[in-house]
XYZ file of C-alpha atoms in Angstrom:
419
model
C 144.881 43.573 137.509
C 147.374 42.628 134.827
C 147.745 45.196 132.059
C 146.177 43.992 128.794
C 147.084 45.970 125.688
C 144.268 44.264 123.776
C 141.558 45.364 126.201
C 141.253 48.939 124.912
C 140.396 48.771 121.234
C 140.483 52.142 119.514
C 138.570 53.120 116.388
C 140.064 52.201 113.002
C 140.540 55.896 112.209
C 143.109 56.247 115.002
C 145.371 53.951 113.011
C 145.108 56.333 110.057
C 146.290 59.345 112.062
C 150.101 59.579 112.157
C 151.991 60.803 115.236
C 151.903 64.521 115.964
C 154.876 65.925 114.047
C 155.120 69.192 115.939
C 155.032 67.373 119.286
C 158.808 67.070 119.659
C 159.334 70.711 118.644
C 156.688 71.902 121.109
C 158.102 69.770 123.909
C 161.571 71.197 123.351
C 160.167 74.734 123.274
C 158.278 74.183 126.533
C 161.323 72.639 128.220
C 163.491 75.594 127.296
C 160.915 78.126 128.446
C 160.558 76.352 131.785
C 164.336 76.583 132.081
C 164.107 80.363 131.570
C 165.212 80.457 127.930
C 163.545 83.212 125.887
C 162.389 81.338 122.794
C 161.299 83.590 119.926
C 158.295 81.667 118.644
C 157.785 81.954 114.879
C 156.358 78.448 114.544
C 152.638 78.851 115.095
C 150.203 81.253 113.434
C 148.984 82.515 116.795
C 148.511 86.319 116.714
C 150.211 88.204 119.529
C 148.657 91.603 118.761
C 145.645 92.716 120.774
C 142.013 92.293 119.760
C 140.443 95.679 118.881
C 139.291 97.622 121.954
C 135.732 97.946 120.662
C 135.342 94.182 120.530
C 136.847 93.661 123.990
C 134.701 96.416 125.481
C 131.538 94.896 124.022
C 132.439 91.480 125.408
C 133.078 93.012 128.832
C 129.660 94.652 128.708
C 127.568 91.690 127.554
C 129.357 88.932 129.476
C 127.630 90.079 132.691
C 124.148 89.622 131.207
C 122.722 86.293 132.477
C 120.790 85.871 129.236
C 124.118 85.262 127.504
C 125.116 82.503 129.925
C 122.707 79.955 128.473
C 123.155 77.621 125.549
C 123.264 79.441 122.258
C 122.313 77.885 118.904
C 124.634 75.663 116.891
C 124.175 77.776 113.755
C 124.920 81.071 115.519
C 122.485 83.822 116.484
C 120.608 85.394 113.596
C 121.974 88.912 114.200
C 125.518 87.613 113.821
C 124.719 85.743 110.608
C 123.035 88.860 109.261
C 126.157 90.887 110.089
C 128.364 88.353 108.317
C 126.165 88.753 105.225
C 126.490 92.538 105.412
C 130.260 92.219 105.820
C 130.561 89.988 102.753
C 128.568 92.511 100.744
C 130.679 95.423 101.981
C 134.114 93.800 101.530
C 133.673 91.401 98.578
C 130.339 92.485 97.020
C 128.885 89.023 97.677
C 125.178 88.715 98.473
C 124.277 86.121 101.118
C 121.002 85.069 102.700
C 121.680 85.036 106.490
C 119.107 82.342 107.275
C 120.233 79.739 104.753
C 123.695 80.689 103.432
C 125.605 81.615 106.605
C 126.485 79.517 109.644
C 128.754 80.399 112.590
C 131.454 77.893 113.596
C 133.724 77.439 116.585
C 136.657 78.687 114.555
C 137.090 77.669 110.934
C 138.960 74.504 111.945
C 135.954 73.077 113.792
C 133.661 73.987 110.935
C 135.961 72.413 108.377
C 136.266 69.195 110.399
C 132.518 68.850 110.849
C 131.893 69.673 107.204
C 134.095 66.709 106.261
C 131.718 64.512 108.271
C 128.776 66.000 106.366
C 130.335 65.566 102.902
C 132.649 62.547 103.049
C 132.701 58.936 104.149
C 134.262 55.580 103.272
C 134.848 55.335 99.532
C 134.831 59.112 99.008
C 137.918 61.011 97.840
C 138.835 64.653 98.346
C 141.484 66.597 96.445
C 143.721 68.600 98.784
C 146.397 71.183 97.891
C 149.896 70.197 99.002
C 151.830 71.084 101.065
C 148.714 70.867 103.193
C 147.530 72.463 106.401
C 147.023 69.289 108.466
C 143.261 69.481 109.030
C 142.683 69.811 105.273
C 143.972 66.289 104.791
C 143.320 64.637 108.145
C 139.804 66.042 108.468
C 139.088 63.811 105.479
C 140.755 60.837 107.168
C 138.793 61.341 110.390
C 135.586 61.384 108.340
C 136.558 58.008 106.873
C 137.409 59.255 103.395
C 140.628 59.341 101.396
C 142.532 62.291 99.988
C 144.856 62.930 97.073
C 147.377 65.753 97.188
C 147.603 68.243 94.319
C 150.832 70.328 94.218
C 150.033 74.010 94.653
C 153.070 75.899 93.360
C 151.849 76.324 89.739
C 148.226 77.322 89.113
C 148.311 75.847 85.601
C 149.689 72.533 86.851
C 147.222 72.487 89.744
C 144.213 72.888 87.455
C 145.552 70.331 84.992
C 146.119 67.799 87.793
C 142.577 68.321 89.091
C 141.185 67.807 85.602
C 143.304 64.724 84.897
C 142.501 63.129 88.250
C 138.766 63.661 87.860
C 138.875 62.106 84.367
C 140.920 59.050 85.313
C 140.082 58.190 88.940
C 137.163 55.841 89.585
C 135.086 56.552 91.535
C 135.692 60.214 90.751
C 136.734 62.640 93.516
C 133.830 64.246 95.334
C 135.314 67.368 96.946
C 138.055 69.864 96.069
C 139.583 71.823 98.935
C 141.337 75.093 98.137
C 143.017 77.615 100.436
C 144.201 81.067 99.301
C 146.239 82.806 100.623
C 147.632 79.346 101.213
C 148.896 77.965 104.492
C 151.778 77.112 104.682
C 153.239 78.405 101.385
C 151.471 81.821 101.258
C 150.676 81.159 97.585
C 148.011 83.530 96.257
C 145.709 83.548 93.242
C 143.649 86.002 91.243
C 139.978 85.860 90.308
C 140.668 84.243 86.940
C 142.022 81.160 88.725
C 138.850 80.841 90.800
C 136.777 81.176 87.624
C 138.674 78.174 86.245
C 138.068 76.274 89.503
C 134.308 76.817 89.191
C 134.406 75.741 85.547
C 136.301 72.540 86.416
C 134.025 71.815 89.357
C 130.946 72.060 87.168
C 132.568 69.853 84.527
C 133.372 67.093 87.036
C 130.517 67.629 89.547
C 132.973 68.559 92.323
C 132.003 70.270 95.538
C 134.454 73.105 96.311
C 135.384 74.163 99.853
C 137.556 77.284 100.154
C 139.457 78.031 103.373
C 139.686 81.838 103.307
C 141.162 82.277 106.795
C 143.871 84.693 105.576
C 141.732 86.477 103.006
C 142.109 89.914 104.563
C 145.818 89.753 105.307
C 147.258 90.961 102.000
C 150.230 93.081 100.914
C 151.543 95.254 98.086
C 148.097 96.412 96.924
C 147.040 92.803 96.341
C 143.480 91.931 97.439
C 142.605 88.269 97.778
C 139.407 87.386 95.900
C 136.595 85.597 97.680
C 135.660 82.321 96.020
C 132.007 83.310 96.443
C 132.553 86.421 94.313
C 132.868 84.201 91.206
C 129.619 83.663 89.275
C 128.234 80.194 89.980
C 130.412 79.555 93.043
C 127.488 79.428 95.467
C 125.899 76.712 93.352
C 128.806 74.316 93.881
C 130.563 75.225 97.129
C 131.192 77.134 100.334
C 133.854 79.347 101.888
C 135.180 79.481 105.451
C 136.267 82.757 107.019
C 137.294 83.499 110.585
C 137.696 86.291 113.110
C 140.937 84.671 114.319
C 143.483 86.312 112.028
C 141.709 89.409 110.715
C 140.728 90.687 114.163
C 143.349 88.928 116.350
C 140.694 86.717 117.933
C 142.311 83.275 117.583
C 141.530 82.251 121.171
C 137.923 83.415 120.904
C 137.150 80.532 118.508
C 134.673 82.008 116.090
C 134.415 81.653 112.336
C 131.836 81.299 109.557
C 130.903 79.078 106.664
C 129.020 80.752 103.811
C 127.678 79.726 100.447
C 125.638 76.839 99.080
C 122.513 76.489 101.240
C 122.372 72.689 101.055
C 125.974 72.381 102.242
C 125.403 74.977 104.977
C 122.310 73.076 106.115
C 124.250 69.791 106.214
C 126.975 71.390 108.333
C 124.275 72.740 110.638
C 122.787 69.258 111.028
C 126.157 67.809 112.064
C 126.812 70.706 114.448
C 123.359 70.265 115.960
C 124.476 66.864 117.231
C 127.969 67.929 118.277
C 127.684 71.338 119.943
C 125.431 74.096 121.264
C 127.225 76.898 119.482
C 129.623 79.651 120.497
C 129.288 81.515 123.806
C 126.690 84.146 122.968
C 128.676 87.042 124.433
C 131.472 86.308 121.956
C 128.973 86.302 119.106
C 127.613 89.700 120.143
C 131.125 91.134 120.448
C 131.912 89.745 116.979
C 128.991 91.690 115.536
C 130.669 94.891 116.744
C 133.926 93.817 115.108
C 132.334 93.092 111.747
C 130.331 96.315 111.870
C 132.930 98.791 113.102
C 136.441 97.330 112.699
C 136.901 96.989 108.939
C 139.657 99.609 109.058
C 141.412 97.639 111.821
C 141.765 94.700 109.427
C 143.632 96.931 106.963
C 145.890 98.245 109.736
C 146.716 94.713 110.874
C 147.680 93.786 107.315
C 150.111 96.715 107.258
C 151.717 95.389 110.464
C 152.245 91.987 108.895
C 153.529 93.574 105.700
C 156.160 95.540 107.645
C 157.197 92.402 109.523
C 157.449 90.493 106.255
C 159.821 93.134 104.868
C 161.907 93.178 108.047
C 162.206 89.389 108.077
C 162.998 89.011 104.375
C 165.581 91.788 104.518
C 167.194 90.205 107.554
C 167.317 86.719 106.082
C 168.909 88.048 102.907
C 171.600 89.866 104.895
C 172.634 86.691 106.707
C 172.823 84.680 103.477
C 169.416 82.966 103.555
C 168.692 83.696 99.905
C 165.867 83.250 97.387
C 162.974 83.308 99.852
C 159.696 84.070 98.086
C 157.993 87.368 98.908
C 154.411 86.550 99.949
C 151.478 88.715 98.836
C 149.256 87.522 101.647
C 148.890 85.481 104.815
C 150.941 85.711 107.993
C 153.803 83.376 107.062
C 157.037 83.256 105.109
C 157.677 79.890 103.445
C 161.433 79.555 103.170
C 163.533 76.903 101.502
C 166.226 75.713 103.885
C 169.617 77.157 102.808
C 171.555 74.756 100.620
C 174.349 74.007 103.128
C 171.730 72.708 105.593
C 169.334 70.895 103.240
C 170.784 67.538 104.283
C 169.477 68.081 107.806
C 165.855 67.844 106.728
C 163.228 70.235 108.024
C 162.645 68.520 111.393
C 166.319 68.523 112.360
C 166.831 72.023 110.965
C 163.958 73.305 113.110
C 165.254 71.449 116.168
C 168.729 72.901 115.739
C 167.369 76.419 115.338
C 165.600 75.935 118.660
C 168.783 74.677 120.315
C 171.351 77.040 118.808
C 169.319 80.132 117.841
C 166.524 79.913 120.430
C 164.054 80.495 117.584
C 161.071 78.207 116.910
C 159.967 77.616 113.306
C 157.536 75.095 111.796
C 159.236 72.256 109.866
C 157.903 71.869 106.346
C 157.537 68.101 106.817
C 154.684 68.892 109.182
C 152.612 69.857 106.139
C 153.201 66.618 104.294
C 156.016 65.203 102.141
C 155.805 68.099 99.665
C 156.786 70.465 102.476
C 160.137 68.790 103.087
C 163.101 71.073 102.491
C 161.233 74.153 103.780
C 160.301 75.821 107.047
C 157.441 78.184 107.803
C 158.090 81.375 109.784
C 155.107 83.191 111.289
C 155.024 87.003 111.215
C 153.579 87.304 114.710
C 156.509 88.892 116.535
C 157.163 92.649 116.505
C 159.951 94.297 114.524
C 162.497 94.184 117.345
C 161.898 90.513 118.072
C 162.161 89.604 114.381
C 165.503 91.419 114.095
C 166.668 89.627 117.244
C 165.592 86.292 115.732
C 167.603 87.020 112.585
C 170.711 87.825 114.647
C 170.321 84.573 116.577
C 169.829 82.536 113.394
C 173.008 84.097 112.007
C 174.797 83.031 115.187
C 173.531 79.468 114.746
C 174.717 79.332 111.138
C 178.198 80.337 112.291
C 178.164 77.541 114.866
C 177.076 74.999 112.269
C 179.851 76.029 109.924
C 182.312 74.756 112.510
C 180.984 71.202 112.908
C 179.244 68.213 111.297
C 175.780 68.920 109.991
C 173.711 65.747 109.996
C 172.727 64.188 113.317
C 171.143 60.829 114.048
C 167.749 62.534 114.289
C 167.763 63.635 110.644
C 164.905 62.286 108.578
C 162.496 61.696 111.458
C 159.255 60.463 109.891
C 156.520 61.719 112.142
C 153.429 63.464 110.790
C 151.316 66.518 111.184
C 148.998 68.455 113.402
C 148.608 72.082 114.449
C 146.033 74.305 116.092
C 144.538 77.298 114.290
């Protein structure tokens, strides 16, 4: 049968999804590892530290119970939702009703994607902070909506842009996505900023969705405020949290959406069509984590804080200057050193892989506003971070000897990343 390219007609939304930007970086990383090269991977926010023993032990115990082998419920078992409510009260002094204001998700990324389907469609616009974690923008695209990027670096400018856009755009934006500590830039905010967000949302009838995935990874006595802790927040929005980063459970795929009961119910309706919920044994083990591992979350933050200090100190010693010191999250967002800015972030990341055997995430992967930067994840231990710094220094010395810009500079692919 002769091949006919017109036979398979894909959905219109596939034409709105750009190529996978990190694909070429990941392919190169995999090729080198298959060839026996020890790549130090600082590209992806994929925790390498172990899940707390109590959680693993509980999973090991309950996974053998045949009652946990059946379909669960899309919203999550009630005991888990009740524990999430208790956890919110204990950590952020937020009161939640487990039955109507909490829903379990298959990681926050799944929940966020399905919530876009519940809130947005053709003709709807969402406001998204930029640089943007890919699903924050392309979840909107997949749902059939459109998004506008709002630069995140200045809180005052961000709020003014939201206000101006809501006043001038017709039809007005429907949803505002926020994400603090921010991925990829690690930008953080204080409660007063969230108070202003709620005020603006009420003024313009915006729904607010806060991605709080890194909310418990904070440094230097800074504590990230929950959006739901602001008076009136539950009336206009929801917040996503996850076990992935706080408890090193990224591969377990379990998170939560909490807040406005109508939004939570809508997400539950979408999930009821799409999935049967998280493996029940994982939900039971998560209850143990939320109940007994609060102190572990603080200890894990201290690990990331130490790694941040080691990395920043190392980069400064090798001449990579003026890198911002994050107060939260598990990333360092670093402007590419001036001598190598002409490479662009994709080529800079590719060359680091080739010449330093270190993988970083190119800023272009988070949209045009990310160009000129790379993101370095704090997932490796102290020794590996110091080794990465030495190898980056070696690469810089190599580059000083030859031409900088290759034919691959300026590659215009676009984003995607797992969380």
